[in-house]
Short mmCIF file of C-alpha atoms and ligand atoms in Angstrom, two decimals:
data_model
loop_
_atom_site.label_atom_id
_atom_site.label_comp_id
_atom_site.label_asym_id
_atom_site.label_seq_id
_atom_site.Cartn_x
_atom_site.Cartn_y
_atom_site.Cartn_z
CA UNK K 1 -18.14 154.88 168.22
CA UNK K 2 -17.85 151.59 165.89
CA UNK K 3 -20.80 150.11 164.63
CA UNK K 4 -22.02 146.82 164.77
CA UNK K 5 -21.16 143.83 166.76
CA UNK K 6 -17.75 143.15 167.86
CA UNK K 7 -16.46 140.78 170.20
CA UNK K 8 -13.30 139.26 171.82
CA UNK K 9 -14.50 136.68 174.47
CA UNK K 10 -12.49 134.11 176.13
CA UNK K 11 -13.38 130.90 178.58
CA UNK K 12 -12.70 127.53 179.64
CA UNK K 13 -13.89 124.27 179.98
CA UNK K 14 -12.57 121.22 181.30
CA UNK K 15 -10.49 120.25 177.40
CA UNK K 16 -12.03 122.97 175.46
CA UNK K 17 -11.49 126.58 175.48
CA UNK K 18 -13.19 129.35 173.65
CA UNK K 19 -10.79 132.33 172.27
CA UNK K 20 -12.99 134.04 169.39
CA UNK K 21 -13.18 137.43 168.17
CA UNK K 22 -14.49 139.13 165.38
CA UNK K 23 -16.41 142.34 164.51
CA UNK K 24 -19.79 142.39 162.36
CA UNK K 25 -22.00 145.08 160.85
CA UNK K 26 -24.83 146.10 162.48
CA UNK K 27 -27.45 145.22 160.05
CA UNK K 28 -27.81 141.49 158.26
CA UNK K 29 -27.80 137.82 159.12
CA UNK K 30 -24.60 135.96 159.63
CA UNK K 31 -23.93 132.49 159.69
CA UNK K 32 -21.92 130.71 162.48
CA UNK K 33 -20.49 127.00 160.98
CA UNK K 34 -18.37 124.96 162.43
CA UNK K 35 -18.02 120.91 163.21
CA UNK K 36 -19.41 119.70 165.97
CA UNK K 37 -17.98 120.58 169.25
CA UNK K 38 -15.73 124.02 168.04
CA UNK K 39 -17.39 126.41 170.17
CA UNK K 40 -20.48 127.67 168.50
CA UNK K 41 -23.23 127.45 171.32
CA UNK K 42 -20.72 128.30 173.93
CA UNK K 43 -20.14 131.63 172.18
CA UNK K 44 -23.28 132.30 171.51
CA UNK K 45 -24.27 131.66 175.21
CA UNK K 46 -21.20 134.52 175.69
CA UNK K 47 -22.35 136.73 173.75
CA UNK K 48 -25.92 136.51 175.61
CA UNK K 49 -24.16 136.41 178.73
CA UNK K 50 -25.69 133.18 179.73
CA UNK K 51 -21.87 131.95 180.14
CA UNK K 52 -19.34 133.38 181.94
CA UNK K 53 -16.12 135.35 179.93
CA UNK K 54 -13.70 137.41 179.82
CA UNK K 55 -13.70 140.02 177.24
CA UNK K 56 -15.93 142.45 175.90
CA UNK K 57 -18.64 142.38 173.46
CA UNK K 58 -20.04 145.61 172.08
CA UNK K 59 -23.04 146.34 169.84
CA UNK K 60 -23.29 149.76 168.26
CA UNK K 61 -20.23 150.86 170.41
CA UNK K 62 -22.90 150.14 173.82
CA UNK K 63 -20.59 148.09 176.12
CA UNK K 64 -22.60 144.42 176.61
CA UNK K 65 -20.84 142.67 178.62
CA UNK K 66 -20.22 142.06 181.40
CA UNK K 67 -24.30 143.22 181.96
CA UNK K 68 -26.34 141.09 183.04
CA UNK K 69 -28.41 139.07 179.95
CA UNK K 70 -31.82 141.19 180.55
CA UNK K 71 -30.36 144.16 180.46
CA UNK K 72 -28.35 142.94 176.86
CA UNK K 73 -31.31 143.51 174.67
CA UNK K 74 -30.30 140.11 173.11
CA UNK K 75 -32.56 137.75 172.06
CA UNK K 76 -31.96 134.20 171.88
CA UNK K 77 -33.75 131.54 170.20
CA UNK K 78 -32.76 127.85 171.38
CA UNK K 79 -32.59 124.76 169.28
CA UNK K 80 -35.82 123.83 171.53
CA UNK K 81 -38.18 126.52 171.25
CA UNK K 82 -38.92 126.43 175.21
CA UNK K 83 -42.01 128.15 174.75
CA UNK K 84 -44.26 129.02 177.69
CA UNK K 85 -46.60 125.89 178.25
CA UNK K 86 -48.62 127.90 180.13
CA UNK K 87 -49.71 130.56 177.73
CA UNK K 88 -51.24 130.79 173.97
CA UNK K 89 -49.14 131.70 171.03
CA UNK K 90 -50.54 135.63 172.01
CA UNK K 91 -49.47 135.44 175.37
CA UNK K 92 -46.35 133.90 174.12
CA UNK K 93 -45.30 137.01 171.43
CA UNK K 94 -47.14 139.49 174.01
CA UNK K 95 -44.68 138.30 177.01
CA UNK K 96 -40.96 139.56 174.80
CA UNK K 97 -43.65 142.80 173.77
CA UNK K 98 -44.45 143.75 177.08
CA UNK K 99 -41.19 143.51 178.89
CA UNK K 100 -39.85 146.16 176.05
CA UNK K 101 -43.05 148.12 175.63
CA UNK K 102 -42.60 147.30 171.70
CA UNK K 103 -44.95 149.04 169.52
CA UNK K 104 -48.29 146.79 168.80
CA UNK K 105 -48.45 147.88 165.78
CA UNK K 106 -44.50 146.61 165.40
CA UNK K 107 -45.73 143.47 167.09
CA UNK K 108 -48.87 142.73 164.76
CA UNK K 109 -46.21 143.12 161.49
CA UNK K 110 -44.33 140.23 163.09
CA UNK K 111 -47.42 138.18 163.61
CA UNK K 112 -47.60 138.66 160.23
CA UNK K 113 -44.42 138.54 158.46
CA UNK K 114 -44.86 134.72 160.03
CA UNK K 115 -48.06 134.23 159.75
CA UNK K 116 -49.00 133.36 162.76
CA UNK K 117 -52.67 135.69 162.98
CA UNK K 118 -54.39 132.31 162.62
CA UNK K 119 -52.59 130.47 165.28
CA UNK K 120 -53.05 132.87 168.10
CA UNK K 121 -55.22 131.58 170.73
CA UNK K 122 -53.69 128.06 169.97
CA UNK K 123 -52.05 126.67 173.24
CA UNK K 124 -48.65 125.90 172.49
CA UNK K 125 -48.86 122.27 172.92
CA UNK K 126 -51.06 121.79 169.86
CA UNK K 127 -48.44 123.45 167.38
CA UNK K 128 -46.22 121.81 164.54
CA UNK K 129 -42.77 121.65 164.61
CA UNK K 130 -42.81 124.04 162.00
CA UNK K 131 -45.41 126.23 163.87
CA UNK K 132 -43.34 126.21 167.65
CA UNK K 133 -39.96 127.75 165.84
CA UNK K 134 -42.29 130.00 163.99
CA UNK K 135 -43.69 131.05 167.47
CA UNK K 136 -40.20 130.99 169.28
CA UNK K 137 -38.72 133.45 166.68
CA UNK K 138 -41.96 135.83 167.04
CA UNK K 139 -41.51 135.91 170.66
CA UNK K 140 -37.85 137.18 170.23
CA UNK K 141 -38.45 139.80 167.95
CA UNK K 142 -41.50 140.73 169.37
CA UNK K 143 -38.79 141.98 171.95
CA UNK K 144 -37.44 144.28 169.80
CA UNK K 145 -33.83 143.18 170.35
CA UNK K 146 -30.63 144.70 169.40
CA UNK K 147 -28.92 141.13 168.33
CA UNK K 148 -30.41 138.10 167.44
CA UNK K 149 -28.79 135.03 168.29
CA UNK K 150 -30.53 131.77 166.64
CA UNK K 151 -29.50 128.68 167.61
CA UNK K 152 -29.48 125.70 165.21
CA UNK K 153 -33.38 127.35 165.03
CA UNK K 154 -34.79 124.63 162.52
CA UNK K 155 -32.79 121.80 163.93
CA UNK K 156 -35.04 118.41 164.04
CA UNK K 157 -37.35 119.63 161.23
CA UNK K 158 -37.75 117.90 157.94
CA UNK K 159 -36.64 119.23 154.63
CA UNK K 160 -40.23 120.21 153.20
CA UNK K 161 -41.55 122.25 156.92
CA UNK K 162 -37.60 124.00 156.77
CA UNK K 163 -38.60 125.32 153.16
CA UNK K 164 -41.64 126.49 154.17
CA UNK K 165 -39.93 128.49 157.35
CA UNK K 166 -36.70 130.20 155.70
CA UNK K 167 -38.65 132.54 153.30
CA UNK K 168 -40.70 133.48 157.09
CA UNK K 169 -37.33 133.61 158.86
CA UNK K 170 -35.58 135.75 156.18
CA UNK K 171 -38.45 137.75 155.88
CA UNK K 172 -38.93 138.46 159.50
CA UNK K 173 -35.55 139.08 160.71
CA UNK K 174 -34.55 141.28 157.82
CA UNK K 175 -37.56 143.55 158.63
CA UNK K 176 -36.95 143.42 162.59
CA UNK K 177 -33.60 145.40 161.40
CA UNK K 178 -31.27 144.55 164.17
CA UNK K 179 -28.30 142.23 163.25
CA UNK K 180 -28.79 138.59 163.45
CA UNK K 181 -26.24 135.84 164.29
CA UNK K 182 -27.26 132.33 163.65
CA UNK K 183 -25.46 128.68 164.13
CA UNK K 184 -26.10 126.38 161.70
CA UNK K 185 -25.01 122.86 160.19
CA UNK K 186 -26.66 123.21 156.78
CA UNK K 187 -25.01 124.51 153.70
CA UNK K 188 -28.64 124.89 152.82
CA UNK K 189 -30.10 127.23 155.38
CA UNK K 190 -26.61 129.20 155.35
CA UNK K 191 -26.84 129.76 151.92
CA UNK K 192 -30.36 130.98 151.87
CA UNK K 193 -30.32 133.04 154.70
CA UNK K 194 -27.21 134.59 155.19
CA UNK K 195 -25.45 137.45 153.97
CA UNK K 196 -22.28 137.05 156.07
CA UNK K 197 -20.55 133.96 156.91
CA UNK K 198 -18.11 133.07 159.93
CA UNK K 199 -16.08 129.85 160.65
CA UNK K 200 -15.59 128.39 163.85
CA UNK K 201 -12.99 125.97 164.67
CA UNK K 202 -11.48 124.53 167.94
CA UNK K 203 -13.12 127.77 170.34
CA UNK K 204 -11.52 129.87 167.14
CA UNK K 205 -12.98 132.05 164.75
CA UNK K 206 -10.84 130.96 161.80
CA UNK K 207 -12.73 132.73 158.64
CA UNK K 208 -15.12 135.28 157.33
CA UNK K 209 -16.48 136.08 153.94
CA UNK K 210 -19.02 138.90 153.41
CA UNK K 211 -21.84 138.25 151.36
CA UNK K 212 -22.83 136.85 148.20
CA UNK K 213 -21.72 133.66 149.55
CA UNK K 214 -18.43 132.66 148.70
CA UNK K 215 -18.48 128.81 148.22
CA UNK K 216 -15.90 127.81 145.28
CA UNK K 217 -18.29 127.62 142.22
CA UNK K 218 -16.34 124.01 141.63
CA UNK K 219 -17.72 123.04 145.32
CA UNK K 220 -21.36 123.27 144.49
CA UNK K 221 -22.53 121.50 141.40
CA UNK K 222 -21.23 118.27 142.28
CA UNK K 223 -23.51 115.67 142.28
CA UNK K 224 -24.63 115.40 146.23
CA UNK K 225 -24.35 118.78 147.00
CA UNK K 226 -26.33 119.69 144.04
CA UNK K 227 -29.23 117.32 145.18
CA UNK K 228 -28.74 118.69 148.35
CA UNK K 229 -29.67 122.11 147.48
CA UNK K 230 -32.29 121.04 145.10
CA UNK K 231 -30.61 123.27 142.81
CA UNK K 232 -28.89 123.02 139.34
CA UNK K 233 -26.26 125.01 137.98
CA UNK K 234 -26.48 126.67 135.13
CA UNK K 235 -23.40 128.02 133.93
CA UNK K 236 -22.95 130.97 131.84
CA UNK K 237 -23.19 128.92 128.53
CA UNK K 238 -26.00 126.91 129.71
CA UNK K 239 -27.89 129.72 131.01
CA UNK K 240 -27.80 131.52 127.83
CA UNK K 241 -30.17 128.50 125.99
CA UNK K 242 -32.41 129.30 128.10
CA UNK K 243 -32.82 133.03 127.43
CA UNK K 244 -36.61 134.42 127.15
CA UNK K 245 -37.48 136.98 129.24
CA UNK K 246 -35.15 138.49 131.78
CA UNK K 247 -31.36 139.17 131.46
CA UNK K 248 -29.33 139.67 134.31
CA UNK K 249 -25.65 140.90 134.74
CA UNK K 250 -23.20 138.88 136.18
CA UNK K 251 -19.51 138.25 135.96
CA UNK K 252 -18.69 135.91 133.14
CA UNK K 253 -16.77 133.99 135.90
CA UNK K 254 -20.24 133.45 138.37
CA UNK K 255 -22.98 131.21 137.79
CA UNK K 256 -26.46 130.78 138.53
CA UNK K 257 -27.40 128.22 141.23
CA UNK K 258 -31.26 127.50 140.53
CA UNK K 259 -33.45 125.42 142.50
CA UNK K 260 -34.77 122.76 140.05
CA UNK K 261 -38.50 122.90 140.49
CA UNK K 262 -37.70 126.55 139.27
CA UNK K 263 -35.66 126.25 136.47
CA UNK K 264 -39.28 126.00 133.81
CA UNK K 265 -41.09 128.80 135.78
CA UNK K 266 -41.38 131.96 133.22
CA UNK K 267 -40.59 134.55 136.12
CA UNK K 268 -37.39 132.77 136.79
CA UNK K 269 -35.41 132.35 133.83
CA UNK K 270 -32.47 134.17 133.96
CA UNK K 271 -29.63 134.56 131.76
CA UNK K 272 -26.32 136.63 132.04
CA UNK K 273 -26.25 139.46 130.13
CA UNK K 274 -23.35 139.33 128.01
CA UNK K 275 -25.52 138.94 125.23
CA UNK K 276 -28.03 140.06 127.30
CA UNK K 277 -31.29 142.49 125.83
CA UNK K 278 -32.44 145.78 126.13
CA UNK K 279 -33.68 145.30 129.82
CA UNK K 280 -30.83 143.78 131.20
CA UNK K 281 -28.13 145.98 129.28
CA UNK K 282 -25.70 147.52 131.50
CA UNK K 283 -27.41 147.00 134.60
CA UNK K 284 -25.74 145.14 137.52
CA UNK K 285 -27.77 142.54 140.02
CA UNK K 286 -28.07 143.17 143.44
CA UNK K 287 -27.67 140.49 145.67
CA UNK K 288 -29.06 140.10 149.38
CA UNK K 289 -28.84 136.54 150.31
CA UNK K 290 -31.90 135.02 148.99
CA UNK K 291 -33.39 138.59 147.39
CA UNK K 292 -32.14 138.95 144.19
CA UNK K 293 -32.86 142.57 142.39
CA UNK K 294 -32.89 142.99 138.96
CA UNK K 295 -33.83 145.91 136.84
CA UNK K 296 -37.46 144.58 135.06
CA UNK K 297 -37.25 147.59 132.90
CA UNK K 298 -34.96 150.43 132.08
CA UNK K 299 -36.40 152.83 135.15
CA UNK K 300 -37.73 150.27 137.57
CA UNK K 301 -35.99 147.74 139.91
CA UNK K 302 -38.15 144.57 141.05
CA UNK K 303 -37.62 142.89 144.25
CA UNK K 304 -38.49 139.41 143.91
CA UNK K 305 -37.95 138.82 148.14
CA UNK K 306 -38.30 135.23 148.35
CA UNK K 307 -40.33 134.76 144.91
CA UNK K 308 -37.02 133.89 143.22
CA UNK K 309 -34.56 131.08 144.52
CA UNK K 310 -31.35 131.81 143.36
CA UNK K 311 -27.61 132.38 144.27
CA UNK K 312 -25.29 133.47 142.72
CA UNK K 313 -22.22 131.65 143.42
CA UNK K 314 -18.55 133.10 142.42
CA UNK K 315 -15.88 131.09 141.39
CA UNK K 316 -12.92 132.97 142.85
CA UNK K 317 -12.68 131.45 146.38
CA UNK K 318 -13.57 134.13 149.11
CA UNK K 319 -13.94 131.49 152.04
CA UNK K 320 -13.02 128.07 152.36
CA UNK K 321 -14.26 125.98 155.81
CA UNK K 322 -10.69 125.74 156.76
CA UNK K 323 -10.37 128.83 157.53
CA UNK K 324 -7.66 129.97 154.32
CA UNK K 325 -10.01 131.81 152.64
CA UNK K 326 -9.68 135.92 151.99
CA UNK K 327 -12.34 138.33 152.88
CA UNK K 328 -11.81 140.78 150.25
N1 ATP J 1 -21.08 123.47 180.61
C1 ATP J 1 -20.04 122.84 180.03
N2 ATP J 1 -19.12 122.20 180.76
C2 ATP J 1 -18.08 121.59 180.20
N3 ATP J 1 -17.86 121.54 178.88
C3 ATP J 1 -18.74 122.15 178.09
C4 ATP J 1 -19.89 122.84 178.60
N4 ATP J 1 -20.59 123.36 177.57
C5 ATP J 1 -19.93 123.00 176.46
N5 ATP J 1 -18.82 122.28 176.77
C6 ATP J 1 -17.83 121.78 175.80
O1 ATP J 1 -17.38 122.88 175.07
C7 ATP J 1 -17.14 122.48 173.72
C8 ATP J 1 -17.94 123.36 172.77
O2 ATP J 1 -19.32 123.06 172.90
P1 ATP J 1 -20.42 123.80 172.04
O3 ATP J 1 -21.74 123.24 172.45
O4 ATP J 1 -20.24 125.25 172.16
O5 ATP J 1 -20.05 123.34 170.56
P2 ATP J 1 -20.89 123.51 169.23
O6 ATP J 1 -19.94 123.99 168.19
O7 ATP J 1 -22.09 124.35 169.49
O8 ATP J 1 -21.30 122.01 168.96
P3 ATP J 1 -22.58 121.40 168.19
O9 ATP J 1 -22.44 121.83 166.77
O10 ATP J 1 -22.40 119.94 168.38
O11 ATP J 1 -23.81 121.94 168.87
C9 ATP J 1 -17.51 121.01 173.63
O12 ATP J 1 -16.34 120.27 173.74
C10 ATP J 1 -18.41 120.80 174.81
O13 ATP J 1 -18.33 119.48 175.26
#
């Protein structure tokens, strides 16, 4: 029985038609890029089995399709929330809860992981932007799905409220523990979030690169894309200046992406550990999207979930948008 999600789905539209296949592990969040128009809704709508396909689509070797989509244990969350006007932001989470009997106690984590206990008995048509997606991804895992499928789920939201959701969103679907699949157009949220990335191109899946995220290093400290990430990078001889308190292994060849505003905070200087001290000696990093883990002492490893934003980006090219890239 293979694990994971695989699929092979096929269907047409008048001047478009969708022929994309891939299999993906059954534990992580993936990104689905793509321009404008290649497909990525449509399959996602597939995969839910809110579109009619040929095919099959499979998730933990359990034959999806062709069933109908309540019966997937999908979730879906839309570029609109489409919450329930009708209902708080409890009745909301409680409605995906009840129709899978999940666990309150399971349920009341969620509320949490997205802190959403204060916004409870708010009717839904006094939240934030910010606060509906929030909502919208609570109700889905409240479900306790098998697969996540986001949609473009903090499309329409301004830079500063999509920083304060991603840590929430990592957060919360890592610790729901079924596989995620999410569409996205920003380099940003894909780089944060994801651990797995596939390409989409004319109804095509036309690349895959498994995590850390393999953008060329010589793609991502150019100027715009730099101030686009709010990051800096700081390669391997820059890094080393500013040496203090943690050491960190990495290839010589990597380098350290660092979001600015972090670069002066004492928990977050990093350097690589070729002349690296005691602490850092011999140990390698762990990398899970945003969570880096680095030993903090000779017997003790310290998560720093969210607390530390970081990537690590490595030069040799493992995926390229054009589809040419390995996945070694
Ligand atoms: N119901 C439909 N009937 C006819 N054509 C459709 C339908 N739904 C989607 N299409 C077409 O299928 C193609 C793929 O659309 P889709 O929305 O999946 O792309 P996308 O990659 O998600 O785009 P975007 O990034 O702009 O959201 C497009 O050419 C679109 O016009």
């Amino acid at each position: 029985m293979s694990e994971g999600l695989s699929f092979d789905l096929a269907l047409g539209h008048p001047g478009f038609t969708l022929s994309a296949s891939a299999d993906l592990p059954g534990q992580g969040i993936t990104a689905l890029v793509g321009p404008s128009g290649s497909g990525k809704t449509t399959l996602l709508q597939a995969i839910a089995g809110l579109e009619a396909a040929a095919g099959h689509v499979t998730l933990n070797g359990r034959a999806l399709h062709p069933l109908p989509p309540h019966k997937r244990g999908v979730a879906v969350v839309f570029q609109n929330a489409r919450l329930f006007g009708h209902m708080d932001v409890a009745g909301n989470i409680g409605f995906g809860a009840r129709r899978r009997g999940t666990d309150p106690a399971a349920v009341a984590r969620i509320v949490a992981a997205l802190d959403l206990g204060p916004l409870m008995g708010r009717s839904v048509s006094r939240l934030s932007g910010g606060e509906t997606r929030r909502v919208a991804l609570a109700r889905a895992l409240a479900a306790s799905p098998d697969l996540l499928l986001l949609d473009e789920p903090l499309s329409g939201l301004d830079a500063a409220r999509r920083d304060e959701i991603l840590p929430y969103l990592s957060r919360a679907i890592r610790a729901a523990g079924c596989p995620a699949l999410f569409v996205t157009h920003d380099l940003e949220e894909s780089l944060r979030l994801a651990d797995r990335h596939l390409a989409m191109d004319g109804g095509r899946i036309t690349g895959a690169a498994r995590r850390p995220l393999a953008l060329r290093l010589d793609d991502i400290p150019d100027d715009h894309m730099a101030r686009r990430l709010g990051a800096q990078v700081l390669r391997p001889s820059q890094a080393m200046r500013a040496a203090e308190r943690w050491s960190l292994v990495i290839d010589p060849a990597s380098a350290i992406v660092m979001r600015a505003e972090r670069l002066h905070a004492p928990d977050a200087l990093i350097l690589p550990a070729r002349l690296g001290n005691a602490q850092g000696a011999g140990r390698a990093v762990e990398i899970c999207g945003q969570d880096v883990v680095w030993p903090s002492s000779l017997s003790d490893f310290a998560s720093v979930a969210g607390g530390l934003e970081c990537q690590i980006a490595i030069r040799r090219p493992l995926f390229r948008l054009d589809g040419t890239g390995d996945d070694s």
